[in-house]
Protein backbone atom coordinates (compact mmCIF):
# COMPACT_ATOMS: atom_id res chain seq x y z
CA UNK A 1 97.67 61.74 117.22
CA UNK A 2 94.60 63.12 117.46
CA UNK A 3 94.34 62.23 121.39
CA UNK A 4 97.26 64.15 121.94
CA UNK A 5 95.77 67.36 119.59
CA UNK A 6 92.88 67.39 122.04
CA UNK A 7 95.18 68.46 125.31
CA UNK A 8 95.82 71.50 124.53
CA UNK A 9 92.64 72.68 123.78
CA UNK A 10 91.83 71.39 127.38
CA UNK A 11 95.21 72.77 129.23
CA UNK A 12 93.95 76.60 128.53
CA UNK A 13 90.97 76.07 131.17
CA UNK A 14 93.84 75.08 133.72
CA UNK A 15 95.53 78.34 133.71
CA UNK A 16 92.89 81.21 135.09
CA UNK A 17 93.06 79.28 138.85
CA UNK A 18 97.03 79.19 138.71
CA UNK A 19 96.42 82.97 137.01
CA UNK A 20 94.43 84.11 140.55
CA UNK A 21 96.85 82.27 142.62
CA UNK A 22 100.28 83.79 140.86
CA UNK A 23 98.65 87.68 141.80
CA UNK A 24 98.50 86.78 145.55
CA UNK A 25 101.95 84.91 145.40
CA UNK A 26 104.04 87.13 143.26
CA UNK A 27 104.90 90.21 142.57
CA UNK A 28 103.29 92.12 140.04
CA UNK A 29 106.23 92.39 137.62
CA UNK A 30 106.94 88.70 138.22
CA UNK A 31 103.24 87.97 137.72
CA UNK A 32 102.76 90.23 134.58
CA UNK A 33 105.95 88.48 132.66
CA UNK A 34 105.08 84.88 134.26
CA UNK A 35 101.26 85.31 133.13
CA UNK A 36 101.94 86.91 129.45
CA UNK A 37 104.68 83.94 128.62
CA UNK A 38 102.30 81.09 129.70
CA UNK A 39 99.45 82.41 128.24
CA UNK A 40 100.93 83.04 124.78
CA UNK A 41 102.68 79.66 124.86
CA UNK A 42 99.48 77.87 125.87
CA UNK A 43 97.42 80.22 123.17
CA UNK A 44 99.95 79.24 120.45
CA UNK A 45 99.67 75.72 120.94
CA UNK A 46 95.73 75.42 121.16
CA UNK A 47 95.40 77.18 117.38
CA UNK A 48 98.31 74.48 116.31
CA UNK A 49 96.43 72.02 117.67
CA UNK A 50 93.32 73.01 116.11
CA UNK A 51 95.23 74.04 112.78
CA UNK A 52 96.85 70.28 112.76
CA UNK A 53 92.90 69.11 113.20
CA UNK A 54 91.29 71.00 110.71
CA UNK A 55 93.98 69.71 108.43
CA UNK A 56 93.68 66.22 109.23
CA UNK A 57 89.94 66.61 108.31
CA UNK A 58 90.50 68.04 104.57
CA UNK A 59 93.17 65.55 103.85
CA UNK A 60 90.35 62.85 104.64
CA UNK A 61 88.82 64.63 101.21
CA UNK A 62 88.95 62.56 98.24
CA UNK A 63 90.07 65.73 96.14
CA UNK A 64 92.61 67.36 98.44
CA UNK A 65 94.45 63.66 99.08
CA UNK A 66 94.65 63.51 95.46
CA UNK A 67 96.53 67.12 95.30
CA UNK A 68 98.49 65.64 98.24
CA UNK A 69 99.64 62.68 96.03
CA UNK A 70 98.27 60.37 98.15
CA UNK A 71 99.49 56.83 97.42
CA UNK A 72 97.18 55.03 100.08
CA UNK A 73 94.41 56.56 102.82
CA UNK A 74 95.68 58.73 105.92
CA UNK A 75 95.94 56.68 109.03
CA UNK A 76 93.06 58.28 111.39
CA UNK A 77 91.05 57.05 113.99
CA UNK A 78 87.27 56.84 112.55
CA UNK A 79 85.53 59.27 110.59
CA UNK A 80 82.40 59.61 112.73
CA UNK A 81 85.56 60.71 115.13
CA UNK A 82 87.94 63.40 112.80
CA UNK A 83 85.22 64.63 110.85
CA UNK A 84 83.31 66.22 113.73
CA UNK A 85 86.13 67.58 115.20
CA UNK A 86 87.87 69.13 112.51
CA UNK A 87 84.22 70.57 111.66
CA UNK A 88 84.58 71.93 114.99
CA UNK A 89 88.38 73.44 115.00
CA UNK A 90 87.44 74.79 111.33
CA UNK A 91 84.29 76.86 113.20
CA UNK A 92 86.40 77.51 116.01
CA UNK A 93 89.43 78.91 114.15
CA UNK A 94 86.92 80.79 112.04
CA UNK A 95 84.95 82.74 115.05
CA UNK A 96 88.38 83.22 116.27
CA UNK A 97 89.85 85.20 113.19
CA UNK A 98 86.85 86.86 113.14
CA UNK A 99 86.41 88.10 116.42
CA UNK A 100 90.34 89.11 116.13
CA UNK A 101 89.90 91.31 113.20
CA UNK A 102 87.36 93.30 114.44
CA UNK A 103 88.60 93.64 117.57
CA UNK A 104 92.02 94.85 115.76
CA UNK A 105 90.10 97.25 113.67
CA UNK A 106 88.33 98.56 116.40
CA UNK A 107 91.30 99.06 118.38
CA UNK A 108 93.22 100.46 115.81
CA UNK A 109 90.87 103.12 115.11
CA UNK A 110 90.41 104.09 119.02
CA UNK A 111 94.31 104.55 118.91
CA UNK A 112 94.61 106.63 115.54
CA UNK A 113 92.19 108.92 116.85
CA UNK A 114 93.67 109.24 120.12
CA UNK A 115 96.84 109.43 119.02
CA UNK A 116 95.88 112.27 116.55
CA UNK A 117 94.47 114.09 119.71
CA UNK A 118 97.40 114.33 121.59
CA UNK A 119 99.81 115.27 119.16
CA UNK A 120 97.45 117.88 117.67
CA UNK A 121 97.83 119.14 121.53
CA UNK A 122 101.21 121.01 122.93
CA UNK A 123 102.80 118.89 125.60
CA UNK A 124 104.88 119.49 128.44
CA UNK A 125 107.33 116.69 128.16
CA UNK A 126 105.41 113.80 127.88
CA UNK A 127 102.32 115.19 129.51
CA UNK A 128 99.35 115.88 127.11
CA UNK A 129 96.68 117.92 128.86
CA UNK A 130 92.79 118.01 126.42
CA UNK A 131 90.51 120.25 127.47
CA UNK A 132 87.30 118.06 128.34
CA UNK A 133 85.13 118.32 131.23
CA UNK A 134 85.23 114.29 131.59
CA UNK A 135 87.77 112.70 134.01
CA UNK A 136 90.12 110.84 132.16
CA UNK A 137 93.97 110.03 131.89
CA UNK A 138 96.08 106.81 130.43
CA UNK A 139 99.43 106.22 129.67
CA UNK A 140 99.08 106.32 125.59
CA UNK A 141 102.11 104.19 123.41
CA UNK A 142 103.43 105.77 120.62
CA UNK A 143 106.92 107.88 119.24
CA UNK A 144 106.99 109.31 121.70
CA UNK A 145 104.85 108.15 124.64
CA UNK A 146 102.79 110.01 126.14
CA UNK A 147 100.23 110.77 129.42
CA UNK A 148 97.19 111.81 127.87
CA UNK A 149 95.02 113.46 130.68
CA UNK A 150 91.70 115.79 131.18
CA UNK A 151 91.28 118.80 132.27
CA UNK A 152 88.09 117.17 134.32
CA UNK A 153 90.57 114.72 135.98
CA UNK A 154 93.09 117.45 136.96
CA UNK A 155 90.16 119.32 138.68
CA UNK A 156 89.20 116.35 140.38
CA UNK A 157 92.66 115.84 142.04
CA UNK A 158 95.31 117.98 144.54
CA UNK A 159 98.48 118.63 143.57
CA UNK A 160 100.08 115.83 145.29
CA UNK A 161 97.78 113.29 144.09
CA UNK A 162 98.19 114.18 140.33
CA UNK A 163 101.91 113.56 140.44
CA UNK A 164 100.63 110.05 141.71
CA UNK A 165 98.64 110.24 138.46
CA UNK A 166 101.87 111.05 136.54
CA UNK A 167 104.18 108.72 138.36
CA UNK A 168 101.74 105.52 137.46
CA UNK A 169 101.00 106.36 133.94
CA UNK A 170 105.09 107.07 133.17
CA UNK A 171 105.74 103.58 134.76
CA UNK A 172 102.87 101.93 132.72
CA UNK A 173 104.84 103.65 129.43
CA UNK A 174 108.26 103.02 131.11
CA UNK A 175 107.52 99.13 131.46
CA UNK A 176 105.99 98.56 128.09
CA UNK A 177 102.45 97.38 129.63
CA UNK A 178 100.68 97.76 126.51
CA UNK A 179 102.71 94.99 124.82
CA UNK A 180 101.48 92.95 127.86
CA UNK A 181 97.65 94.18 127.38
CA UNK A 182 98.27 93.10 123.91
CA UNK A 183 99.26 90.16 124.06
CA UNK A 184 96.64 89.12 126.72
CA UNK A 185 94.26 90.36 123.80
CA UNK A 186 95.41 88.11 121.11
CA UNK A 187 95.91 85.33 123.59
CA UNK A 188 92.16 85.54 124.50
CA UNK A 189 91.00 85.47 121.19
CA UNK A 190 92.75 82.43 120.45
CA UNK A 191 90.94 80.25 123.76
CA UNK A 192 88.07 81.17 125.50
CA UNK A 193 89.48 79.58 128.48
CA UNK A 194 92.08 82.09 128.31
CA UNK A 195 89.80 85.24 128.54
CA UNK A 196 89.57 84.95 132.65
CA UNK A 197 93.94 85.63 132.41
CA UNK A 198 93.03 88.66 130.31
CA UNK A 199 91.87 90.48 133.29
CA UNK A 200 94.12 89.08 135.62
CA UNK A 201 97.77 90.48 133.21
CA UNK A 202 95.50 93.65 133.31
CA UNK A 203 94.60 93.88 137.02
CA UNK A 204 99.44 92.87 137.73
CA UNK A 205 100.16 95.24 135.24
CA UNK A 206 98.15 98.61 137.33
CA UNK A 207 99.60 96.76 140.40
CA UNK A 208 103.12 97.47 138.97
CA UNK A 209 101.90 100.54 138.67
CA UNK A 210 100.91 101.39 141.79
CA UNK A 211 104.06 100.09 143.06
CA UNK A 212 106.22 102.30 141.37
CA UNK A 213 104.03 105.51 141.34
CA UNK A 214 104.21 104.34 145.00
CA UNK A 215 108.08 104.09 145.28
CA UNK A 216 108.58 107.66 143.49
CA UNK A 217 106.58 109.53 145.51
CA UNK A 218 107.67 107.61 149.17
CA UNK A 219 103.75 107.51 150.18
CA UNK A 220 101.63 104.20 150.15
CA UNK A 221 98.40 106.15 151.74
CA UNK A 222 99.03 108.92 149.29
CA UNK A 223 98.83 106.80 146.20
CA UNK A 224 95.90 104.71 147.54
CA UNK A 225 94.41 107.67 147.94
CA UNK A 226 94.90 109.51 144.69
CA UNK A 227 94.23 105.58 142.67
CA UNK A 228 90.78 105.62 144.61
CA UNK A 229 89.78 109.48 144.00
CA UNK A 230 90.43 109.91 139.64
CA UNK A 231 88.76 106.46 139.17
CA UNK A 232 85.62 107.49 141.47
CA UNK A 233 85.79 110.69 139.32
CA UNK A 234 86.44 108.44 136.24
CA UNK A 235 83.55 105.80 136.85
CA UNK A 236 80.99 107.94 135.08
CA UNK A 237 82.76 108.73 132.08
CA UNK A 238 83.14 107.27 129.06
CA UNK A 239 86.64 107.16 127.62
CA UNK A 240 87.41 106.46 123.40
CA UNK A 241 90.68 105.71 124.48
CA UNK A 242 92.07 101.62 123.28
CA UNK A 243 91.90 98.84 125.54
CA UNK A 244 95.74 98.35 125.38
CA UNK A 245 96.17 101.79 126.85
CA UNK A 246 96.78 101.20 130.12
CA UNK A 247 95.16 103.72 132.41
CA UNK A 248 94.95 104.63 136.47
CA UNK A 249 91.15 103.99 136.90
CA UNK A 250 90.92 100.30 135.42
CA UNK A 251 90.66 97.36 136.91
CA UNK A 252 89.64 96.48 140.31
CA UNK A 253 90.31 99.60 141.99
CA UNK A 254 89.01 98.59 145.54
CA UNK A 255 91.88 95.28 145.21
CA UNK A 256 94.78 97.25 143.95
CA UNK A 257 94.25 100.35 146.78
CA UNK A 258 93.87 97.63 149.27
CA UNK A 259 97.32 96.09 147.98
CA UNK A 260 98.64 99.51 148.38
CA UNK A 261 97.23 100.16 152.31
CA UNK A 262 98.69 97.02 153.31
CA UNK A 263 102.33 96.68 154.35
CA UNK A 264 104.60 95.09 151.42
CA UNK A 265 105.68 91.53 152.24
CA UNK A 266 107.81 89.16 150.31
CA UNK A 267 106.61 86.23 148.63
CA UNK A 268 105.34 83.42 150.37
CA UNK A 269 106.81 79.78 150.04
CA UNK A 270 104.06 78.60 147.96
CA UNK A 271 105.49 81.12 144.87
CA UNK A 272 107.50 78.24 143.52
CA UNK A 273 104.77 75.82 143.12
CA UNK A 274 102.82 78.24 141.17
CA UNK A 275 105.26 79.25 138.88
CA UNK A 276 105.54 75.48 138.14
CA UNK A 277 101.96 74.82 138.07
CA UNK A 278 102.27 77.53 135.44
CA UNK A 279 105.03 75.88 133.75
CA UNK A 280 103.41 72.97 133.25
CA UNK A 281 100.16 73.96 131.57
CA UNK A 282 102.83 75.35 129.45
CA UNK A 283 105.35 72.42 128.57
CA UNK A 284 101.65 70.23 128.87
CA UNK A 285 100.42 72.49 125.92
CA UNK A 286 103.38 73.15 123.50
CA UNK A 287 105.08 69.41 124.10
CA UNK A 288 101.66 67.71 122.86
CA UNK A 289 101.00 70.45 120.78
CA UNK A 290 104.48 69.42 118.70
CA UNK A 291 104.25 65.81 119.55
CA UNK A 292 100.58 66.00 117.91
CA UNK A 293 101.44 68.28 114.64
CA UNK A 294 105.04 65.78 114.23
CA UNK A 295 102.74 62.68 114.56
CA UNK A 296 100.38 64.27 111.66
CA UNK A 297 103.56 65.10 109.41
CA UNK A 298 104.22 61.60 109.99
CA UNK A 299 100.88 59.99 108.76
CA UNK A 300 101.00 62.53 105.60
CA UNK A 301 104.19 61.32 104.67
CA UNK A 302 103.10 57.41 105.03
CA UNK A 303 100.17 58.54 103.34
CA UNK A 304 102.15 59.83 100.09
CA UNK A 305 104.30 56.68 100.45
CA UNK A 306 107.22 57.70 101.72
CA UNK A 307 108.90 55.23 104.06
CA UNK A 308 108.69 55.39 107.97
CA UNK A 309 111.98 57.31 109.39
């Protein structure tokens, strides 16, 4: 049991190389779902894992097997072995929770005030225009969405390229990234060897961006072009805006406008081997995560004396 509890909490480092692989392999919509899905499946089943070890550890507690109406001692492997590691999941799930809720509450308050910005602003459809001398401009989600940009970003760009602008935040509202962003989030809270896959469902969810501001406007140069100029006039300042609000000027800009110079091509051969590499750090995770938590339902119930099904 507890063998197969530790997998999972070693399957999570697996994923960022299959993460950098999937980008160059897929496409970005196919990366962005493929990524999000393994990484919350593989997220879920580390904290299960560690939930199922912390548990094993207080049920090794004189007073809490008695509460348990324990008829005879839980079938473990050593003490000097559970003890430390459900010490360990208890301080792990603990920095985790922590680390969550502020990040939450910090993100939560970013949004309220920027949401309270642009809907104390008149709009011209969906586009919010605040009078700041700082480039800025993100796709903001809401009822209703909206494109939140700067007056210093629409000085910094021509015409043309600020309906590039527009046509990249409208398909980063259109395509729900911020669910995406915030998923990655919670995901990277929950494992630190998921943090790496963080930026990577970031960096495929501006390239489906750029692909569709692309496709609306019919020029690959012209987008390139307008990505690279509002985050050069972005880099020095400072935006309040969330993290989960996706925005034009994140990520690796120099990667993405390079994507966007060079002609579109299909996906190679090798696609289906990383989708099931990335399938299997998946059904790795969540089958020995259930096998694991089963296996400790098991023990508890030998433990209060029920009989072996």
């Amino acid at each position: 049991m507890t063998a197969l509890l530790l997998i999972p909490l070693l399957v999570p480092f697996a994923v960022p190389a299959a993460a950098r692989r999937c980008l160059d392999r897929f496409t970005p919509v196919a990366a962005l779902w493929a990524l999000t899905l393994t990484v919350l499946v593989v997220a879920g089943s580390s904290v299960a894992a560690l939930g199922a070890l912390v548990l094993t550890g207080l049920l090794k507690l004189p007073f809490l097997a008695g509460l348990g109406d324990f008829v005879r001692p839980l079938r473990t492997p050593s003490d000097l072995v559970v003890l430390p590691l459900a010490t360990a999941a208890t301080g792990l799930l603990t920095l985790a929770a922590g680390t969550l809720v502020r990040s939450a509450l910090r993100q939560l308050r970013a949004f309220r005030a920027a949401r309270t910005e642009a809907d104390g602003r008149p709009a011209a459809g969906d586009l919010c225009v605040i009078e700041s001398p700082h480039p800025d401009a993100y796709a903001l989600p809401g009822r209703p969405h909206r494109i939140v940009v700067t007056t210093g970003m629409l000085r910094s760009l021509g015409a043309d390229e600020r309906e590039v602008l527009f046509a990249h935040e409208r398909a980063h509202n259109a395509g729900g990234h911020h669910r995406f962003l915030v998923l990655a989030e919670l995901a990277a809270h929950c494992h630190p060897g998921l943090r790496p896959v963080r930026a990577a469902i970031a960096l495929a969810a501006e390239r489906a961006a750029d692909e569709a501001a692309a496709a609306v406007v019919g020029d690959r140069r012209l987008t390139a072009r307008a990505i690279a100029r509002a985050a050069l006039a972005a880099s020095s300042a400072r935006s309040g805006r969330p993290d989960f609000a996706p925005a034009a000027t994140t990520g690796p800009v120099p990667q993405r406008v390079a994507a966007l110079l060079a002609a579109p091509r299909p996906p190679r051969r090798a696609a289906p081997w990383i989708a099931l590499l990335l399938a299997a750090c998946a059904t790795a995770s969540a089958g020995t995560a259930a096998t694991g938590v089963l296996a400790f339902h098991h023990e508890v119930e030998v433990a209060q004396g029920e009989e072996p099904r």
